[in-house]
Short mmCIF file of C-alpha atoms and ligand atoms in Angstrom, two decimals:
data_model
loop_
_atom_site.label_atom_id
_atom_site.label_comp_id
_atom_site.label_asym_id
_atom_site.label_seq_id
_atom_site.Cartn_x
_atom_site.Cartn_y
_atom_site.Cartn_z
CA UNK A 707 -13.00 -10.45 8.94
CA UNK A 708 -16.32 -11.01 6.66
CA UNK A 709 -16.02 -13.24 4.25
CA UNK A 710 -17.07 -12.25 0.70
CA UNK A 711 -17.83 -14.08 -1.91
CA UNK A 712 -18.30 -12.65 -5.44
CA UNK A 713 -20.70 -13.53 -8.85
CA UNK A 714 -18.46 -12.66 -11.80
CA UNK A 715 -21.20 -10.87 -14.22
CA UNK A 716 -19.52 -7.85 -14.79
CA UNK A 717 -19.36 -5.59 -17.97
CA UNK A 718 -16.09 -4.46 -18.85
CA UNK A 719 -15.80 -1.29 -19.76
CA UNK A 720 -12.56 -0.70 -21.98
CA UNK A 721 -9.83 -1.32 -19.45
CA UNK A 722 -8.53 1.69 -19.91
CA UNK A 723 -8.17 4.54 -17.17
CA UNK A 724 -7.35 8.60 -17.57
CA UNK A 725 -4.46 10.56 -16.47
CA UNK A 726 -4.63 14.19 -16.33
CA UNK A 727 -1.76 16.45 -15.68
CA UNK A 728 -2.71 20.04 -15.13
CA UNK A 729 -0.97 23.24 -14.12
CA UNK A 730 -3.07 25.54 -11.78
CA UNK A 731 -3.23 28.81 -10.01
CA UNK A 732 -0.92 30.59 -12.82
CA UNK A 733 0.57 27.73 -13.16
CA UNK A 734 2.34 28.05 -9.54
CA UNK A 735 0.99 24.47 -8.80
CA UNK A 736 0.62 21.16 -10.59
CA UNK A 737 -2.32 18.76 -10.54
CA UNK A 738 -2.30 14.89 -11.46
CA UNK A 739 -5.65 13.45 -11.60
CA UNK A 740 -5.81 9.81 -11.98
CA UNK A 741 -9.45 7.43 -12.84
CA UNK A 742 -8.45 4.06 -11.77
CA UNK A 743 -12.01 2.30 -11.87
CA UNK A 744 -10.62 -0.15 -14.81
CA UNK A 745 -7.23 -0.69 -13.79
CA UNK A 746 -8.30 -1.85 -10.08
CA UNK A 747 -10.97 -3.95 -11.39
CA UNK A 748 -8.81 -5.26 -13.59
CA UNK A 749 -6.60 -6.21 -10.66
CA UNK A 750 -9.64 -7.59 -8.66
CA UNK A 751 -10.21 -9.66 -11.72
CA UNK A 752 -6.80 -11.19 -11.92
CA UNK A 753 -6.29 -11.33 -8.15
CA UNK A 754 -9.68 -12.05 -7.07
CA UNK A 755 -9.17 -9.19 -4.63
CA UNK A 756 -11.57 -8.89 -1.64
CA UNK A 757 -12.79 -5.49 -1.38
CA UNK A 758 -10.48 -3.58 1.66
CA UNK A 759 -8.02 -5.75 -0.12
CA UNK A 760 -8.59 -4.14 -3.96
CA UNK A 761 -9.09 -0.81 -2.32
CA UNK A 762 -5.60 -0.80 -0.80
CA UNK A 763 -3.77 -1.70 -4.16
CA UNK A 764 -6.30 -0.31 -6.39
CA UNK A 765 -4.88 3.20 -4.05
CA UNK A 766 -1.08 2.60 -4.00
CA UNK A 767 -1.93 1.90 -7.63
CA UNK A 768 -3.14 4.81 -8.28
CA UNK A 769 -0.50 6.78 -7.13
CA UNK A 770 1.42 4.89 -8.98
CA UNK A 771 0.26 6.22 -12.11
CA UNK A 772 0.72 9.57 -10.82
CA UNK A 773 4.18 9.10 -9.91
CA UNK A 774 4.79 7.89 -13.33
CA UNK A 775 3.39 10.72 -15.27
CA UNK A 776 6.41 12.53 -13.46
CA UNK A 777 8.83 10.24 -15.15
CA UNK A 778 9.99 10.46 -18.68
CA UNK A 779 11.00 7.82 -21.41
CA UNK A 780 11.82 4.54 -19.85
CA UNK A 781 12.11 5.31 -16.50
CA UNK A 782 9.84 3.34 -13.78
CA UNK A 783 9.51 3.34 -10.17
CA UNK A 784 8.29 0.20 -7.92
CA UNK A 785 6.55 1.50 -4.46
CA UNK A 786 6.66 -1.31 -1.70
CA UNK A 787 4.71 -1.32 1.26
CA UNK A 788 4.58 -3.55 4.44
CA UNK A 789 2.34 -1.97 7.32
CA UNK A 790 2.51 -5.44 9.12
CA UNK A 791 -1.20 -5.66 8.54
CA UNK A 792 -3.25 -9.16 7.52
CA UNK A 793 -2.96 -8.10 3.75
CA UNK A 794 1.16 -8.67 3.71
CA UNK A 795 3.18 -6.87 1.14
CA UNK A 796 2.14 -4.31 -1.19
CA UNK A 797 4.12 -4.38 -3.97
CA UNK A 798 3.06 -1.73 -7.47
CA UNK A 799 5.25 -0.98 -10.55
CA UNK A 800 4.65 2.12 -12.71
CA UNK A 801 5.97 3.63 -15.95
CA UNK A 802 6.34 7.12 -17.34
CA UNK A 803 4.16 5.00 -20.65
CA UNK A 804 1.33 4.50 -18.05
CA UNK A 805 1.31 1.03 -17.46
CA UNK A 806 0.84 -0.13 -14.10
CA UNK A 807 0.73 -3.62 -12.22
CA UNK A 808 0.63 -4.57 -8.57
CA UNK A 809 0.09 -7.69 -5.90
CA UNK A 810 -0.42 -8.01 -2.28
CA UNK A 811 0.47 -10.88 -0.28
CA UNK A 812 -2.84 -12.25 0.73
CA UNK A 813 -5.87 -11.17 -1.35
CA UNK A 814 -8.68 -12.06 0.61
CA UNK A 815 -9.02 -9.69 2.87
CA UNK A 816 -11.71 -7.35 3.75
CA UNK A 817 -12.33 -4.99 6.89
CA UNK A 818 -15.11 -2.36 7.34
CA UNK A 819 -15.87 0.16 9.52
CA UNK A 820 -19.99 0.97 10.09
CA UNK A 821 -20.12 0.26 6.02
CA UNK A 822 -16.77 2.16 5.32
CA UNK A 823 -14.24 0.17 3.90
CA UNK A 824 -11.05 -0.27 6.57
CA UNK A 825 -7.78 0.77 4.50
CA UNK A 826 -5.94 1.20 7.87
CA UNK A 827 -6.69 -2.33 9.28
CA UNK A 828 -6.14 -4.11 6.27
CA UNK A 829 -2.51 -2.22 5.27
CA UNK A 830 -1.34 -1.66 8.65
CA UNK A 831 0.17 1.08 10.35
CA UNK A 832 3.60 -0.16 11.56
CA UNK A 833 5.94 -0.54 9.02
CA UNK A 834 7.41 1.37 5.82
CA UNK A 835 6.56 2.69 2.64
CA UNK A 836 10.02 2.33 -0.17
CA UNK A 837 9.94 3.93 -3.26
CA UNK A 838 12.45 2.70 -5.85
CA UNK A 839 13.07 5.05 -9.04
CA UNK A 840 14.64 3.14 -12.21
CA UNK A 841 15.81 6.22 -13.86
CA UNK A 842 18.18 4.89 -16.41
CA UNK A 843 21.33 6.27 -14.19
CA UNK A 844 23.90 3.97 -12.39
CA UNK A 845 22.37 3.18 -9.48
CA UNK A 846 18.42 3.20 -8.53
CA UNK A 847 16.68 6.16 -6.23
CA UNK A 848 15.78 4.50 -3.51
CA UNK A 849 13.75 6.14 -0.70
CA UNK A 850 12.10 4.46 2.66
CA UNK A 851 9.93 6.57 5.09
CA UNK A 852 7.92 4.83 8.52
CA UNK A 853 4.52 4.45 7.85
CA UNK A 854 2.61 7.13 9.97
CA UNK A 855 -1.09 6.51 9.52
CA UNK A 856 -1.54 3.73 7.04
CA UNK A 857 -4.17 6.38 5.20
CA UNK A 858 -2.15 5.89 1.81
CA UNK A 859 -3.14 9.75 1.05
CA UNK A 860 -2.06 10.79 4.63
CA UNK A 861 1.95 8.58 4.31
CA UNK A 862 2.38 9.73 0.52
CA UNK A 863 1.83 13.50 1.59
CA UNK A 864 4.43 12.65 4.05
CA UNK A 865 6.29 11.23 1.68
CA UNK A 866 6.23 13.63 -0.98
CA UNK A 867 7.51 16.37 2.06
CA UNK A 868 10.08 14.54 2.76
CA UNK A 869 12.01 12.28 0.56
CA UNK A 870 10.91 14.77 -2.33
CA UNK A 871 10.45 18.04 -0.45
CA UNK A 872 7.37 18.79 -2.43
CA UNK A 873 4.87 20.17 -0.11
CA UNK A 874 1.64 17.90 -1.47
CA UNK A 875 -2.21 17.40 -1.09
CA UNK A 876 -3.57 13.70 -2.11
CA UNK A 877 -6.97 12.78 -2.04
CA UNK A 878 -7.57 9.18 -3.04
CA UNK A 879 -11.70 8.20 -3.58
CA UNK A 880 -13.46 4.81 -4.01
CA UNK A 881 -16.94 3.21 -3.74
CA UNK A 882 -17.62 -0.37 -4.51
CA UNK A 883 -20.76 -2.03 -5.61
CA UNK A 884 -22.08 -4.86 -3.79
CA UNK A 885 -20.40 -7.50 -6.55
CA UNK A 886 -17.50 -6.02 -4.90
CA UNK A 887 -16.13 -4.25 -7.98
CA UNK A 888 -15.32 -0.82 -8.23
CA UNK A 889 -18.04 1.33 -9.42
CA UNK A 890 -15.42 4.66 -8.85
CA UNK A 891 -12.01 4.90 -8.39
CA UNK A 892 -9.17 7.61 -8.41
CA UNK A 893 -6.74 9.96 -7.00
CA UNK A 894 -5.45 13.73 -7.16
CA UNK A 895 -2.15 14.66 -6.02
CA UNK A 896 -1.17 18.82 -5.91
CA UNK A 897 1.97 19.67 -5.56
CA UNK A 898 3.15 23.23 -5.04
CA UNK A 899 6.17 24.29 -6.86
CA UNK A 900 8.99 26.38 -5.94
CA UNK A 901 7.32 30.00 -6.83
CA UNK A 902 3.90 28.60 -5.05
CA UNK A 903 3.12 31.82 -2.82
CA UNK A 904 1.11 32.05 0.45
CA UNK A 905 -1.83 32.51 -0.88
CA UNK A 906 -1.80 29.69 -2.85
CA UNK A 907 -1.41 27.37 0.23
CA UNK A 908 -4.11 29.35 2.09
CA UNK A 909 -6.51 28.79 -1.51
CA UNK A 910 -5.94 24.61 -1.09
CA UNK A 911 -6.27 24.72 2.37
CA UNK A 912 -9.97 25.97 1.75
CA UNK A 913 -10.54 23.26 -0.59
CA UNK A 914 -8.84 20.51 1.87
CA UNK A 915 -12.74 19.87 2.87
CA UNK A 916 -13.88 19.24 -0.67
CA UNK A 917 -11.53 16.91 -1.44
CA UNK A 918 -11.95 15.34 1.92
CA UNK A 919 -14.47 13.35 0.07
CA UNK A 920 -12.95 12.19 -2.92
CA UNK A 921 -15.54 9.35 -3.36
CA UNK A 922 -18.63 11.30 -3.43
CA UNK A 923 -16.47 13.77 -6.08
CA UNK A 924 -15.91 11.00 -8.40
CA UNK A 925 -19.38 10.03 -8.22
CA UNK A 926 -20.72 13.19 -8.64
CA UNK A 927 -18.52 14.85 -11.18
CA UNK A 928 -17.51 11.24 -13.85
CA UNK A 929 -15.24 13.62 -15.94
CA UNK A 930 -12.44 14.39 -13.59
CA UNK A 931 -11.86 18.05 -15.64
CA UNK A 932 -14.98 18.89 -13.84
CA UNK A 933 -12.74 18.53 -10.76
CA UNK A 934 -10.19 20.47 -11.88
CA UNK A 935 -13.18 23.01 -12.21
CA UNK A 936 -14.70 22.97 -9.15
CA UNK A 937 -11.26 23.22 -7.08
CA UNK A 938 -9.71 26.08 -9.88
CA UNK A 939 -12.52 27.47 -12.14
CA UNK A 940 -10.66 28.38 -14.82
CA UNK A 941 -7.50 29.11 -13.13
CA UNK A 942 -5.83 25.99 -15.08
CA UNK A 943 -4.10 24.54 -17.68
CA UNK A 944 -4.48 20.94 -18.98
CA UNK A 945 -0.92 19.53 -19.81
CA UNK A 946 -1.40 16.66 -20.51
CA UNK A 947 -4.20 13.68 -20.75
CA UNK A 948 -3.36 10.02 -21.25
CA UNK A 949 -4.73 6.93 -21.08
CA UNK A 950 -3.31 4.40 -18.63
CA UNK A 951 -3.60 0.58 -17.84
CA UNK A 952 -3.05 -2.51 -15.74
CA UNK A 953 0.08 -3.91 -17.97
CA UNK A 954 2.28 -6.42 -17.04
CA UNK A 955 5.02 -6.90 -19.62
CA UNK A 956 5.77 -10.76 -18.53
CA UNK A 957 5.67 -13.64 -21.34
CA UNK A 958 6.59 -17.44 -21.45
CA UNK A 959 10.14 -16.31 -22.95
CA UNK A 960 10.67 -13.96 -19.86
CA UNK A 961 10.12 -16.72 -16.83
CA UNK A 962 11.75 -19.55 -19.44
CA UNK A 963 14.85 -17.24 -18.24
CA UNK A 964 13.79 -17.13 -14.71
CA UNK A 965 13.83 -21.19 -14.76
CA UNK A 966 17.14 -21.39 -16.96
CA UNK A 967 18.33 -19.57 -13.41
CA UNK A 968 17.69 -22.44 -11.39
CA UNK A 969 20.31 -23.94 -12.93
CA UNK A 970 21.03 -27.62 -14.37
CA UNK A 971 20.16 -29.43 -11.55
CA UNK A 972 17.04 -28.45 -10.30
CA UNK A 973 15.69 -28.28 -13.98
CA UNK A 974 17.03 -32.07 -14.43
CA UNK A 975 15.34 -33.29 -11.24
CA UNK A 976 11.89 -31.04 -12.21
CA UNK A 977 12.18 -33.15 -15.66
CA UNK A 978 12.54 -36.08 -13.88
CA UNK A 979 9.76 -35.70 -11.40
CA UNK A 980 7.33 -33.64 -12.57
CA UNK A 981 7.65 -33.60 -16.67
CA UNK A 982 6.48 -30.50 -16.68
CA UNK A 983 6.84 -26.58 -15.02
CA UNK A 984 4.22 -24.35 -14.03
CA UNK A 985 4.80 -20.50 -13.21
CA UNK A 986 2.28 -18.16 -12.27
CA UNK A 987 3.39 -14.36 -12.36
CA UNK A 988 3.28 -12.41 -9.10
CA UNK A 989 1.90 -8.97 -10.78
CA UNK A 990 -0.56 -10.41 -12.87
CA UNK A 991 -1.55 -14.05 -12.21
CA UNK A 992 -1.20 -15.39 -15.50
CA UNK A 993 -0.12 -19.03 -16.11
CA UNK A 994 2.80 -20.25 -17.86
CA UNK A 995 3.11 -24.28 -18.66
CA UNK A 996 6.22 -25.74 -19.91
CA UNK A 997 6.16 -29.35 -21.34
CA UNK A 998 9.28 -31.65 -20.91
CA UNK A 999 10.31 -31.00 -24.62
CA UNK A 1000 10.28 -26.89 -23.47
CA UNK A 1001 12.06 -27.99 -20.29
CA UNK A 1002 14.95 -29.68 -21.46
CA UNK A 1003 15.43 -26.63 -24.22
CA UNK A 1004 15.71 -24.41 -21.22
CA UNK A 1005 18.47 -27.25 -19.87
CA UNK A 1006 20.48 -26.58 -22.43
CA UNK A 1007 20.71 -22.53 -20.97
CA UNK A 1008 20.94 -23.31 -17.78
CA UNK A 1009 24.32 -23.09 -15.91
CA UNK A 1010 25.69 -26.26 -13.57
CA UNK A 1011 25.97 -29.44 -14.11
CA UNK A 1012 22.82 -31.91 -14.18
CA UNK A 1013 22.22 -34.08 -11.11
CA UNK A 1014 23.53 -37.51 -12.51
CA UNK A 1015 26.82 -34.83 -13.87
CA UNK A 1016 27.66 -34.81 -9.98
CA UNK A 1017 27.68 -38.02 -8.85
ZN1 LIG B 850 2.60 -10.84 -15.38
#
């Protein structure tokens, strides 16, 4: 492993990235294009993500938002992977708003290959992918599959075939700069639907080549319509385009409710000890302090008894 340091002078741009949902081919297939430069170096801001590291999430990320422009209102989905590799647990949450957030166990990693960066070493390749679907219903949709590669584009095709049965092509691009932040970053995801024909599959097979190199197409073409052009000339139809973002919707109120769980006793003993709380949020890294005054507010919502109550 190489270690990597970084120099934090970047410009940020305006933190916002681009979804594009297209239909294609007389509308017989449908196209997500996703530019996730801003939201991943968002993430490697907040995470201080090594590079294999921030290309791993910055990908499951990515299709993330993709898989959330196929939800609708409120709905979400959280994808979990563990490949049993030296970055741990990938964990992402996406919306149907486009707001996406995600962590991984150990951010300082970084593996390349003869100057490629190493998705496979750093993920892993022996373990699962879950996909959990909040769609406002009863119960959640929850879906596992084995990890088969630990090429994120390569498991979610898989994936897509079958826990969704929707025959897909993913192509997932990045290049980073030698700070270590991502100068390009993105996805595509085609999906055939149910009146695709033959020739359809025969017309993205031809282009399988193309997007072989996602990278190089992000670098070379920075408005990702131009994509859509090269692969369809004008054989589409742009749905939908929408800006999306690294969000994370946590707040001091939300985690004063996660303490208030602990419960009266551990609360009273924190008081005692400490005089103060600390909580730093998983997804996004930000820093919540609680003073004693806020602690013993939360005391009075937590259930149990307090310690001295017991004896
Ligand atoms: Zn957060």
């Amino acid at each position: 492993m190489a270690f990597y340091t970084r120099i934090y002078v970047v410009k940020w741009r305006k933190n916002m990235g681009i979804l594009i949902k297209a239909l294609a081919l007389n509308k017989r297939i449908r196209v997500f294009l996703a530019d996730t430069v801003d939201i991943t170096n968002e993430a490697i801001k907040r995470h201080d993500l090594w590079p294999s590291a921030a290309s791993v999430l910055g990908k499951t990320m990515t299709i993330g938002t993709m898989m959330g422009a196929m939800l609708k209102g409120e709905e979400s989905l959280t994808i979990k992977i563990d490949g049993n590799g030296p970055i741990g647990n990938v964990v992402v949450e996406a919306d149907a708003k486009g707001n996406v957030r995600g962590y991984v166990s150990r951010e300082h990693v970084h593996f390349d290959n003869k100057q490629t960066i190493d998705d496979v070493t750093t993920l892993g390749y022996n373990g699962y992918i879950e996909v959990i679907k909040d769609l406002k219903l009863k119960d959640f949709f929850i879906s596992t599959i084995p990890i088969q590669t630990g090429d994120l584009a390569k498991d979610f095709t898989y994936y897509f075939a079958t826990s969704e049965q929707t025959p897909s092509l993913i192509s997932l691009g990045s290049y980073f700069t030698t700070d270590g932040f991502a100068q390009v970053f993105g996805g595509i995801l085609i999906q055939l639907l149910p009146d695709a024909l033959e020739e359809d599959i025969t017309y993205l097979e031809n282009k399988v080549e193309l997007l072989r190199s996602y990278s190089k197409l992000l670098k070379e073409y920075p408005h990702q319509e131009e994509i859509l052009k090269l692969l369809f000339n004008d054989d589409y139809h742009i749905i939908e385009t929408k800006e999306i973002q690294f969000k994370c919707p946590c707040s001091k109120e939300k985690f004063a409710g996660g303490i208030a769980s602990l419960g009266k006793e551990e609360i009273s003993e924190m008081i005692a000890k400490d005089h103060k709380a600390e909580v730093i949020c998983h997804y996004c890294k930000e820093v919540y302090h609680y003073n004693e005054e806020e602690l013993n507010k939360i005391l009075i919502y937590a259930k149990g008894k307090k310690k001295d109550e017991i004896n």
